[in-house]
Short mmCIF file of C-alpha atoms in Angstrom, two decimals:
data_model
loop_
_atom_site.label_atom_id
_atom_site.label_comp_id
_atom_site.label_asym_id
_atom_site.label_seq_id
_atom_site.Cartn_x
_atom_site.Cartn_y
_atom_site.Cartn_z
CA MET A 180 -7.90 -10.97 -75.34
CA ASP A 181 -9.69 -8.56 -77.45
CA SER A 182 -7.14 -5.93 -78.62
CA LYS A 183 -9.76 -3.58 -79.77
CA LYS A 184 -10.41 -2.92 -76.07
CA PHE A 185 -7.14 -1.26 -75.65
CA VAL A 186 -7.47 1.38 -78.26
CA GLN A 187 -11.14 2.25 -77.60
CA LYS A 188 -11.95 5.56 -76.05
CA PRO A 189 -14.83 6.23 -73.55
CA PHE A 190 -15.73 9.26 -75.49
CA PRO A 191 -16.89 9.65 -79.19
CA PRO A 192 -14.81 11.90 -81.51
CA SER A 193 -17.75 14.47 -81.33
CA GLY A 194 -17.05 14.67 -77.60
CA ALA A 195 -13.48 15.74 -78.12
CA PRO A 196 -13.33 17.02 -81.77
CA GLU A 197 -10.40 19.29 -81.30
CA PRO A 198 -6.68 17.94 -81.93
CA ILE A 199 -4.47 18.64 -79.05
CA LEU A 200 -1.98 21.33 -79.94
CA LYS A 201 1.82 20.31 -80.20
CA LYS A 202 2.61 23.02 -77.74
CA PHE A 203 0.45 21.56 -74.99
CA ARG A 204 2.39 20.30 -72.05
CA MET A 205 0.56 18.06 -69.40
CA PRO A 206 0.66 19.78 -66.16
CA GLU A 207 2.29 17.77 -63.33
CA ILE A 208 -0.68 16.89 -60.90
CA PRO A 209 -0.70 13.91 -58.48
CA LYS A 210 -2.18 10.80 -60.02
CA TYR A 211 -5.45 9.79 -58.46
CA ASN A 212 -5.39 6.13 -57.20
CA GLY A 213 -8.87 5.75 -55.81
CA THR A 214 -8.08 6.70 -52.13
CA THR A 215 -8.62 10.49 -51.84
CA ASP A 216 -11.43 12.73 -52.70
CA PRO A 217 -12.29 12.52 -56.27
CA ASN A 218 -13.88 15.95 -56.29
CA GLU A 219 -10.35 17.59 -55.25
CA HIS A 220 -8.72 15.63 -58.12
CA VAL A 221 -11.23 16.89 -60.67
CA THR A 222 -10.70 20.37 -59.37
CA SER A 223 -6.89 20.18 -59.59
CA TYR A 224 -7.06 18.48 -62.97
CA THR A 225 -9.46 20.90 -64.35
CA CYS A 226 -7.62 24.12 -62.85
CA ALA A 227 -4.21 22.58 -64.23
CA ILE A 228 -5.58 22.35 -67.94
CA LYS A 229 -7.36 25.83 -67.81
CA GLY A 230 -4.15 27.25 -66.69
CA ASN A 231 -2.27 25.93 -69.89
CA ASP A 232 -2.98 28.83 -72.17
CA LEU A 233 -5.54 26.84 -74.24
CA GLU A 234 -8.17 28.40 -76.45
CA ASP A 235 -11.78 27.89 -74.89
CA ASP A 236 -12.63 25.79 -77.74
CA ASP A 237 -9.58 23.23 -76.96
CA ILE A 238 -10.21 22.97 -73.19
CA GLU A 239 -13.23 20.52 -73.26
CA SER A 240 -11.31 18.14 -75.68
CA VAL A 241 -8.02 18.29 -73.68
CA LEU A 242 -9.88 17.67 -70.47
CA LEU A 243 -11.67 14.54 -72.05
CA LYS A 244 -8.56 13.24 -73.79
CA LYS A 245 -6.04 13.53 -70.96
CA PHE A 246 -7.95 12.53 -68.12
CA GLY A 247 -6.95 8.97 -68.30
CA LYS A 248 -3.32 10.08 -67.70
CA THR A 249 -3.99 11.51 -64.18
CA LEU A 250 -5.16 7.97 -62.94
CA SER A 251 -3.23 5.08 -61.43
CA LYS A 252 -4.25 1.75 -59.93
CA ARG A 253 -7.94 1.09 -59.24
CA ALA A 254 -8.92 4.51 -60.62
CA MET A 255 -6.87 3.51 -63.88
CA ILE A 256 -8.83 0.17 -64.19
CA TRP A 257 -12.21 2.06 -63.68
CA TYR A 258 -11.37 4.34 -66.69
CA HIS A 259 -10.06 1.45 -68.78
CA ASN A 260 -13.39 -0.43 -68.13
CA LEU A 261 -15.55 2.61 -69.33
CA LEU A 262 -17.79 1.45 -72.17
CA PRO A 263 -16.63 2.82 -75.52
CA ASN A 264 -18.46 6.14 -76.44
CA SER A 265 -20.43 6.21 -73.15
CA ILE A 266 -19.02 9.65 -72.24
CA ASP A 267 -20.29 12.63 -74.03
CA SER A 268 -18.78 15.61 -72.09
CA VAL A 269 -16.48 16.51 -69.20
CA ALA A 270 -19.20 17.07 -66.92
CA MET A 271 -20.46 13.66 -67.57
CA LEU A 272 -16.70 12.12 -67.11
CA ALA A 273 -16.49 14.00 -64.02
CA ASP A 274 -19.85 13.00 -62.49
CA SER A 275 -19.21 9.27 -63.49
CA PHE A 276 -15.86 9.31 -61.82
CA VAL A 277 -16.95 11.06 -58.60
CA LYS A 278 -19.84 8.43 -58.38
CA ALA A 279 -17.49 5.72 -58.78
CA HIS A 280 -14.99 6.93 -56.31
CA ALA A 281 -17.59 8.26 -53.76
CA GLY A 282 -16.29 6.09 -50.97
CA ALA A 283 -13.09 8.25 -50.78
CA ILE A 284 -14.96 11.33 -50.37
CA LYS A 285 -14.08 13.00 -46.81
CA VAL A 286 -16.84 12.83 -44.33
CA THR A 287 -17.54 16.16 -42.84
CA THR A 288 -16.25 16.46 -39.55
CA MET A 289 -18.69 17.19 -36.89
CA LYS A 290 -18.00 20.35 -34.61
CA SER A 291 -17.70 18.02 -31.49
CA ASP A 292 -14.68 16.36 -33.31
CA LEU A 293 -12.76 19.65 -32.34
CA PHE A 294 -13.13 18.58 -28.75
CA LYS A 295 -11.43 15.16 -29.44
CA VAL A 296 -8.14 17.06 -30.38
CA LYS A 297 -6.27 17.08 -27.33
CA GLN A 298 -2.82 18.53 -26.41
CA LYS A 299 -0.47 15.39 -25.76
CA ASP A 300 1.37 15.61 -22.38
CA ASN A 301 4.68 16.22 -24.22
CA GLU A 302 3.63 18.48 -26.84
CA ILE A 303 4.70 22.18 -26.48
CA LEU A 304 1.91 24.62 -26.90
CA ARG A 305 3.17 25.94 -30.05
CA GLU A 306 2.98 22.63 -31.91
CA PHE A 307 -0.51 22.07 -30.41
CA ILE A 308 -1.75 25.35 -31.68
CA SER A 309 -0.62 24.57 -35.04
CA ARG A 310 -2.14 21.00 -34.99
CA PHE A 311 -5.41 22.48 -33.62
CA GLN A 312 -5.70 24.92 -36.19
CA MET A 313 -5.26 22.39 -38.90
CA GLU A 314 -8.02 20.48 -37.57
CA HIS A 315 -10.12 23.50 -37.27
CA ILE A 316 -9.54 24.30 -40.95
CA GLU A 317 -11.09 20.89 -41.85
CA LEU A 318 -14.42 21.75 -40.18
CA PRO A 319 -17.31 23.39 -41.86
CA PRO A 320 -17.67 27.10 -40.32
CA VAL A 321 -17.80 27.09 -36.51
CA ARG A 322 -18.75 29.78 -34.25
CA ASP A 323 -15.63 31.43 -32.56
CA ASP A 324 -16.95 30.78 -29.04
CA TRP A 325 -16.95 27.08 -29.83
CA VAL A 326 -13.50 27.07 -31.10
CA VAL A 327 -12.30 29.07 -27.88
CA GLN A 328 -14.20 26.77 -25.56
CA ALA A 329 -12.88 23.48 -27.34
CA PHE A 330 -9.34 24.94 -27.40
CA THR A 331 -9.39 25.57 -23.71
CA GLN A 332 -10.73 22.49 -22.64
CA VAL A 333 -8.32 20.30 -24.70
CA LEU A 334 -5.28 21.79 -22.99
CA ASN A 335 -2.96 19.54 -21.23
CA GLU A 336 -2.60 20.11 -17.45
CA ARG A 337 0.69 22.01 -18.06
CA SER A 338 -0.83 24.45 -20.52
CA SER A 339 -3.95 24.93 -18.55
CA VAL A 340 -2.12 25.90 -15.30
CA ALA A 341 -0.02 28.22 -17.60
CA SER A 342 -3.00 29.81 -18.99
CA ARG A 343 -4.97 30.29 -15.99
CA GLN A 344 -1.72 32.05 -14.16
CA LEU A 345 -1.63 34.43 -16.96
CA LYS A 346 -5.02 35.58 -16.40
#
């Protein structure tokens, strides 16, 4: 086995020239394992690092040098297999990372999916409203009349009868 492979970095020294200050503390963010949206991971990581009271000049170096520490499983293997000096910037790393893990990107929910969220027979209205709202949040912007129509059509029989009696 080639022991050099274990110490080589995917970025050249010029890509991350600033040393990491001793006061720097790696923020706690969940490790990315290749099964969730890679865009969310890059955003979480970037925000966490930028919120670490670093000088502007230090941010790029830290982002490049510490990214591997935020990965596990398949994502760590991907990072480990990057060619030495193949990444010149955080933007290039993020782009490569997102492309490599594109299969995990959330598929945009269709408006019609809102009509598939049905109240279960044993589900009280308060629980269903909460679940319906969570599904609605995942959708691209939907007109209010669609939301109202979907909500009233997916109520269980007991809630539908109670709703009509209130009118």
